[in-house]
mmCIF file of C-alpha atoms and ligand atoms in Angstrom:
data_model
loop_
_atom_site.group_PDB
_atom_site.id
_atom_site.type_symbol
_atom_site.label_atom_id
_atom_site.label_comp_id
_atom_site.label_asym_id
_atom_site.label_seq_id
_atom_site.Cartn_x
_atom_site.Cartn_y
_atom_site.Cartn_z
ATOM 1 C CA MET A 295 -13.345 -7.061 -12.229
ATOM 2 C CA LEU A 296 -10.406 -4.873 -11.690
ATOM 3 C CA ASN A 297 -7.643 -5.604 -8.942
ATOM 4 C CA VAL A 298 -4.895 -3.247 -8.355
ATOM 5 C CA ILE A 299 -2.087 -2.801 -6.103
ATOM 6 C CA ILE A 300 -1.151 0.759 -5.485
ATOM 7 C CA CYS A 301 2.632 0.862 -4.020
ATOM 8 C CA GLY A 302 4.985 3.598 -3.315
ATOM 9 C CA ALA A 303 7.289 4.784 -0.450
ATOM 10 C CA PRO A 304 5.519 6.345 2.709
ATOM 11 C CA GLY A 305 4.083 9.701 1.629
ATOM 12 C CA CYS A 306 3.967 9.017 -2.205
ATOM 13 C CA GLY A 307 0.325 9.900 -1.901
ATOM 14 C CA LYS A 308 -0.947 6.353 -2.137
ATOM 15 C CA GLY A 309 -3.947 7.089 -0.043
ATOM 16 C CA THR A 310 -5.093 10.153 -1.747
ATOM 17 C CA GLN A 311 -4.844 8.357 -5.139
ATOM 18 C CA SER A 312 -6.724 5.407 -3.823
ATOM 19 C CA ALA A 313 -9.707 7.410 -2.787
ATOM 20 C CA MET A 314 -9.983 8.718 -6.194
ATOM 21 C CA ILE A 315 -9.294 5.413 -7.881
ATOM 22 C CA VAL A 316 -12.087 3.864 -5.671
ATOM 23 C CA GLU A 317 -14.675 6.404 -6.502
ATOM 24 C CA ARG A 318 -14.002 6.570 -10.096
ATOM 25 C CA TYR A 319 -13.816 2.623 -10.703
ATOM 26 C CA ASN A 320 -15.928 1.432 -7.695
ATOM 27 C CA LEU A 321 -13.307 -0.640 -6.045
ATOM 28 C CA LYS A 322 -13.022 -1.645 -2.413
ATOM 29 C CA HIS A 323 -10.011 0.100 -0.917
ATOM 30 C CA LEU A 324 -8.040 -2.316 1.492
ATOM 31 C CA SER A 325 -5.273 -0.394 3.539
ATOM 32 C CA THR A 326 -3.276 -2.898 5.635
ATOM 33 C CA GLY A 327 -1.991 0.363 7.222
ATOM 34 C CA ASP A 328 -5.706 1.451 8.086
ATOM 35 C CA LEU A 329 -6.544 -1.886 9.104
ATOM 36 C CA LEU A 330 -3.883 -2.235 11.268
ATOM 37 C CA ARG A 331 -4.467 1.197 12.860
ATOM 38 C CA HIS A 332 -8.138 0.314 13.357
ATOM 39 C CA GLU A 333 -6.895 -2.809 15.446
ATOM 40 C CA ILE A 334 -4.910 -0.489 17.636
ATOM 41 C CA GLU A 335 -7.776 2.001 18.192
ATOM 42 C CA SER A 336 -9.741 -0.930 19.142
ATOM 43 C CA ASN A 337 -6.970 -1.895 21.745
ATOM 44 C CA SER A 338 -7.256 -5.633 20.507
ATOM 45 C CA GLU A 339 -4.317 -7.942 21.304
ATOM 46 C CA LEU A 340 -3.350 -7.878 17.662
ATOM 47 C CA GLY A 341 -3.324 -4.191 17.713
ATOM 48 C CA LYS A 342 -1.189 -4.173 20.533
ATOM 49 C CA GLU A 343 1.350 -6.446 19.152
ATOM 50 C CA ALA A 344 1.056 -4.606 15.669
ATOM 51 C CA ASP A 345 1.905 -1.054 17.352
ATOM 52 C CA SER A 346 5.013 -2.571 18.842
ATOM 53 C CA TYR A 347 6.191 -2.919 15.228
ATOM 54 C CA ILE A 348 4.421 -0.050 13.622
ATOM 55 C CA SER A 349 5.649 2.699 16.173
ATOM 56 C CA LYS A 350 9.434 1.895 15.564
ATOM 57 C CA GLY A 351 8.743 1.849 11.689
ATOM 58 C CA ASN A 352 9.415 -1.763 11.190
ATOM 59 C CA LEU A 353 7.156 -3.916 9.313
ATOM 60 C CA VAL A 354 4.672 -6.282 11.230
ATOM 61 C CA PRO A 355 5.426 -10.176 10.839
ATOM 62 C CA ASP A 356 4.133 -11.390 7.214
ATOM 63 C CA SER A 357 2.052 -14.110 8.641
ATOM 64 C CA MET A 358 -0.080 -11.528 10.588
ATOM 65 C CA ILE A 359 -0.526 -9.204 7.769
ATOM 66 C CA ILE A 360 -1.372 -12.046 5.464
ATOM 67 C CA ASP A 361 -4.351 -13.287 7.586
ATOM 68 C CA ILE A 362 -5.776 -9.948 8.042
ATOM 69 C CA LEU A 363 -5.495 -9.175 4.215
ATOM 70 C CA THR A 364 -7.233 -12.669 3.343
ATOM 71 C CA GLN A 365 -10.114 -11.828 5.545
ATOM 72 C CA ALA A 366 -10.604 -8.527 4.017
ATOM 73 C CA ILE A 367 -10.334 -9.810 0.580
ATOM 74 C CA ASP A 368 -12.919 -12.846 1.485
ATOM 75 C CA ALA A 369 -15.392 -10.242 3.128
ATOM 76 C CA ASP A 370 -15.506 -8.553 -0.280
ATOM 77 C CA ALA A 371 -15.452 -11.593 -2.584
ATOM 78 C CA ASN A 372 -18.564 -10.478 -5.084
ATOM 79 C CA GLY A 373 -17.576 -6.870 -5.393
ATOM 80 C CA ASN A 374 -16.256 -5.044 -8.635
ATOM 81 C CA GLY A 375 -12.564 -5.329 -7.573
ATOM 82 C CA ILE A 376 -10.261 -4.432 -4.982
ATOM 83 C CA ILE A 377 -7.421 -1.750 -4.638
ATOM 84 C CA LEU A 378 -4.734 -2.871 -2.223
ATOM 85 C CA ASP A 379 -2.758 0.014 -0.611
ATOM 86 C CA GLY A 380 0.299 -0.757 1.488
ATOM 87 C CA PHE A 381 0.152 -4.640 0.634
ATOM 88 C CA PRO A 382 2.210 -6.499 -0.204
ATOM 89 C CA ARG A 383 5.353 -4.975 1.027
ATOM 90 C CA THR A 384 7.741 -7.593 0.936
ATOM 91 C CA VAL A 385 8.206 -10.586 -1.767
ATOM 92 C CA ALA A 386 6.871 -13.562 0.753
ATOM 93 C CA GLN A 387 3.698 -11.163 1.056
ATOM 94 C CA ALA A 388 3.512 -11.011 -2.964
ATOM 95 C CA GLU A 389 3.967 -14.634 -3.396
ATOM 96 C CA ALA A 390 1.287 -15.411 -0.674
ATOM 97 C CA LEU A 391 -1.166 -13.053 -2.423
ATOM 98 C CA GLU A 392 -0.702 -14.550 -5.857
ATOM 99 C CA ASN A 393 -1.279 -17.946 -4.339
ATOM 100 C CA MET A 394 -4.203 -16.660 -2.389
ATOM 101 C CA LEU A 395 -5.638 -15.003 -5.537
ATOM 102 C CA ALA A 396 -4.973 -17.960 -7.859
ATOM 103 C CA GLY A 397 -6.966 -20.333 -5.553
ATOM 104 C CA ARG A 398 -9.989 -17.901 -5.830
ATOM 105 C CA ASN A 399 -9.712 -17.725 -9.799
ATOM 106 C CA LYS A 400 -8.559 -14.311 -9.497
ATOM 107 C CA GLN A 401 -5.791 -12.046 -10.360
ATOM 108 C CA ILE A 402 -3.872 -8.733 -9.812
ATOM 109 C CA ASP A 403 -4.189 -6.661 -13.151
ATOM 110 C CA PHE A 404 -1.918 -3.842 -12.365
ATOM 111 C CA PHE A 405 0.709 -3.231 -9.915
ATOM 112 C CA LEU A 406 1.133 0.621 -9.761
ATOM 113 C CA SER A 407 4.296 2.185 -8.383
ATOM 114 C CA ILE A 408 4.213 5.779 -7.569
ATOM 115 C CA GLU A 409 7.613 7.381 -7.891
ATOM 116 C CA VAL A 410 8.259 10.276 -5.803
ATOM 117 C CA GLU A 411 11.866 11.821 -4.928
ATOM 118 C CA LYS A 412 12.931 11.068 -1.221
ATOM 119 C CA ARG A 413 13.426 14.839 -0.386
ATOM 120 C CA GLU A 414 9.805 15.309 -1.283
ATOM 121 C CA LEU A 415 8.530 12.326 0.776
ATOM 122 C CA ILE A 416 10.275 13.644 3.811
ATOM 123 C CA SER A 417 8.712 16.935 3.502
ATOM 124 C CA ARG A 418 5.197 15.650 2.885
ATOM 125 C CA LEU A 419 5.396 13.226 5.886
ATOM 126 C CA LEU A 420 6.667 16.070 8.175
ATOM 127 C CA LYS A 421 3.593 17.967 6.954
ATOM 128 C CA ARG A 422 1.058 15.236 7.701
ATOM 129 C CA GLY A 423 2.545 14.487 11.155
ATOM 130 C CA GLU A 424 1.716 17.959 12.190
ATOM 131 C CA THR A 425 -1.828 17.061 11.968
ATOM 132 C CA SER A 426 -2.198 13.097 11.719
ATOM 133 C CA GLY A 427 -1.306 12.268 15.151
ATOM 134 C CA ARG A 428 0.227 9.285 13.825
ATOM 135 C CA SER A 429 3.147 7.561 15.948
ATOM 136 C CA ASP A 430 5.035 7.026 12.959
ATOM 137 C CA ASP A 431 5.081 10.440 11.330
ATOM 138 C CA ASN A 432 8.041 11.960 12.913
ATOM 139 C CA LEU A 433 11.636 12.542 11.294
ATOM 140 C CA GLU A 434 13.346 9.507 13.013
ATOM 141 C CA THR A 435 10.686 7.097 12.297
ATOM 142 C CA ILE A 436 10.114 8.652 8.711
ATOM 143 C CA LYS A 437 13.857 7.903 7.892
ATOM 144 C CA LYS A 438 13.609 4.349 9.368
ATOM 145 C CA ARG A 439 10.329 3.846 7.110
ATOM 146 C CA LEU A 440 12.076 5.071 3.977
ATOM 147 C CA ASP A 441 14.937 2.846 4.607
ATOM 148 C CA VAL A 442 12.792 -0.369 5.295
ATOM 149 C CA TYR A 443 10.807 0.592 2.070
ATOM 150 C CA GLU A 444 14.157 0.644 0.264
ATOM 151 C CA SER A 445 15.467 -2.535 1.528
ATOM 152 C CA LYS A 446 12.292 -4.835 1.702
ATOM 153 C CA THR A 447 9.569 -3.275 -0.437
ATOM 154 C CA ALA A 448 11.433 -2.151 -3.673
ATOM 155 C CA PRO A 449 12.138 -5.767 -4.299
ATOM 156 C CA VAL A 450 8.295 -6.169 -4.714
ATOM 157 C CA ASN A 451 8.498 -4.121 -7.826
ATOM 158 C CA MET A 452 10.864 -6.445 -9.240
ATOM 159 C CA PHE A 453 8.775 -9.249 -8.727
ATOM 160 C CA TYR A 454 5.876 -7.609 -10.517
ATOM 161 C CA GLN A 455 8.131 -6.524 -13.195
ATOM 162 C CA ASN A 456 8.709 -10.046 -13.688
ATOM 163 C CA THR A 457 5.076 -10.612 -14.134
ATOM 164 C CA GLY A 458 4.651 -7.709 -16.651
ATOM 165 C CA LYS A 459 2.245 -6.082 -14.087
ATOM 166 C CA LEU A 460 4.427 -3.310 -13.213
ATOM 167 C CA LYS A 461 3.252 0.334 -14.049
ATOM 168 C CA LYS A 462 5.596 3.150 -13.078
ATOM 169 C CA ILE A 463 3.770 6.282 -12.423
ATOM 170 C CA ASN A 464 5.296 9.623 -12.080
ATOM 171 C CA GLY A 465 4.153 10.762 -8.555
ATOM 172 C CA MET A 466 5.583 14.233 -8.896
ATOM 173 C CA GLY A 467 2.879 17.098 -9.654
ATOM 174 C CA THR A 468 -0.605 17.804 -8.674
ATOM 175 C CA ILE A 469 -2.973 15.193 -7.609
ATOM 176 C CA ASP A 470 -4.869 15.749 -10.690
ATOM 177 C CA GLU A 471 -1.944 15.207 -12.967
ATOM 178 C CA ILE A 472 -1.068 11.958 -11.202
ATOM 179 C CA PHE A 473 -4.584 10.695 -11.139
ATOM 180 C CA ALA A 474 -4.494 11.241 -14.934
ATOM 181 C CA ARG A 475 -1.457 8.981 -15.374
ATOM 182 C CA ILE A 476 -2.975 6.366 -13.335
ATOM 183 C CA GLY A 477 -6.202 6.582 -15.186
ATOM 184 C CA ALA A 478 -4.432 6.259 -18.597
ATOM 185 C CA VAL A 479 -3.316 2.566 -17.178
ATOM 186 C CA LEU A 480 -6.492 1.494 -15.844
ATOM 187 C CA ASP A 481 -8.263 2.327 -18.804
ATOM 188 C CA SER A 482 -6.002 0.228 -20.813
ATOM 189 C CA LYS A 483 -7.488 -2.712 -19.381
HETATM 190 P P1 AMP B 120 1.073 2.548 6.057
HETATM 191 O O1 AMP B 120 -0.097 3.158 6.551
HETATM 192 O O2 AMP B 120 0.681 1.708 4.920
HETATM 193 O O3 AMP B 120 2.226 3.571 5.940
HETATM 194 O O4 AMP B 120 1.293 1.397 7.114
HETATM 195 C C1 AMP B 120 1.740 1.945 8.381
HETATM 196 C C2 AMP B 120 2.809 0.889 9.132
HETATM 197 O O5 AMP B 120 1.847 -0.483 9.199
HETATM 198 C C3 AMP B 120 3.979 0.350 8.430
HETATM 199 O O6 AMP B 120 4.968 1.333 8.612
HETATM 200 C C4 AMP B 120 4.079 -0.904 8.958
HETATM 201 O O7 AMP B 120 4.476 -0.896 10.145
HETATM 202 C C5 AMP B 120 2.790 -1.555 9.225
HETATM 203 N N1 AMP B 120 2.330 -2.119 7.555
HETATM 204 C C6 AMP B 120 1.339 -1.797 6.905
HETATM 205 N N2 AMP B 120 1.055 -2.658 5.879
HETATM 206 C C7 AMP B 120 1.988 -3.468 5.955
HETATM 207 C C8 AMP B 120 2.198 -4.745 5.521
HETATM 208 N N3 AMP B 120 1.668 -5.047 4.270
HETATM 209 N N4 AMP B 120 3.274 -5.840 5.791
HETATM 210 C C9 AMP B 120 4.022 -5.164 7.231
HETATM 211 N N5 AMP B 120 3.570 -4.092 7.665
HETATM 212 C C10 AMP B 120 2.574 -3.377 7.385
#
C-alpha cells in the first residue's frame, strides 16, 4: 500500500501530477477541492455552505473537510493506496489525518511538496480561469488563495518535515520532467 499526499500552492500542478501518479501506481485520487465542488454542483446544503468560503478564497472549516475526507478514505479502505490532493491544508487537519490513519493501522508514506515560483503560479491560474469556469480563478481571489496558502498551509510542510516524510519537488519545467522527479521519490519505497 502506498499513501501519498501531494501539496503545493494553487496552480502548482497538483491535479495534473495526481492524475499521472494514479495511473502509474493505481492509487485512489482524493481531491478535497473536487469533493467540495461536487457538493456545490449537486446543490447540497453542505455545498452551499462550502461555496460561501470557496468563492472568497477562504478555507472551509476543518471539521467539515475532515468529515468529508474520512468518509472518502473509508469508502476505499481495501484499495492499493491513496493520493491526497489539497488535504491537509492546516496543521489541525494534518494532526486529524495522522490520528485517523493510525486508528486504521495505516500511515502516510510521502508528503510531496511541489514548489513553483509565485509569478508562474499566478500566470498558470489566470490561464486556467479562461476555461475552468471556477468562481475562484480570478486575479483577486488567486492572490487571496496564495496568501492563505502561505499563512495556513506552508506550516503543514513543517509538520511533515518533522516526521521525515517531506519531499520537496521542483515544480518548474515540463509535466514529464516533474513527473520523473516524483517517480524517483515514490519508487524509493
Ligand atoms: P483546490 O481545488 O484544492 O484548490 O480547492 C479549492 C478550494 O476548496 C480551496 O480554496 C478551499 O476553499 C477549499 N478547500 C479544498 N480543500 C480544502 C481543505 N483541505 N481545507 C479547507 N478548504 C479546502
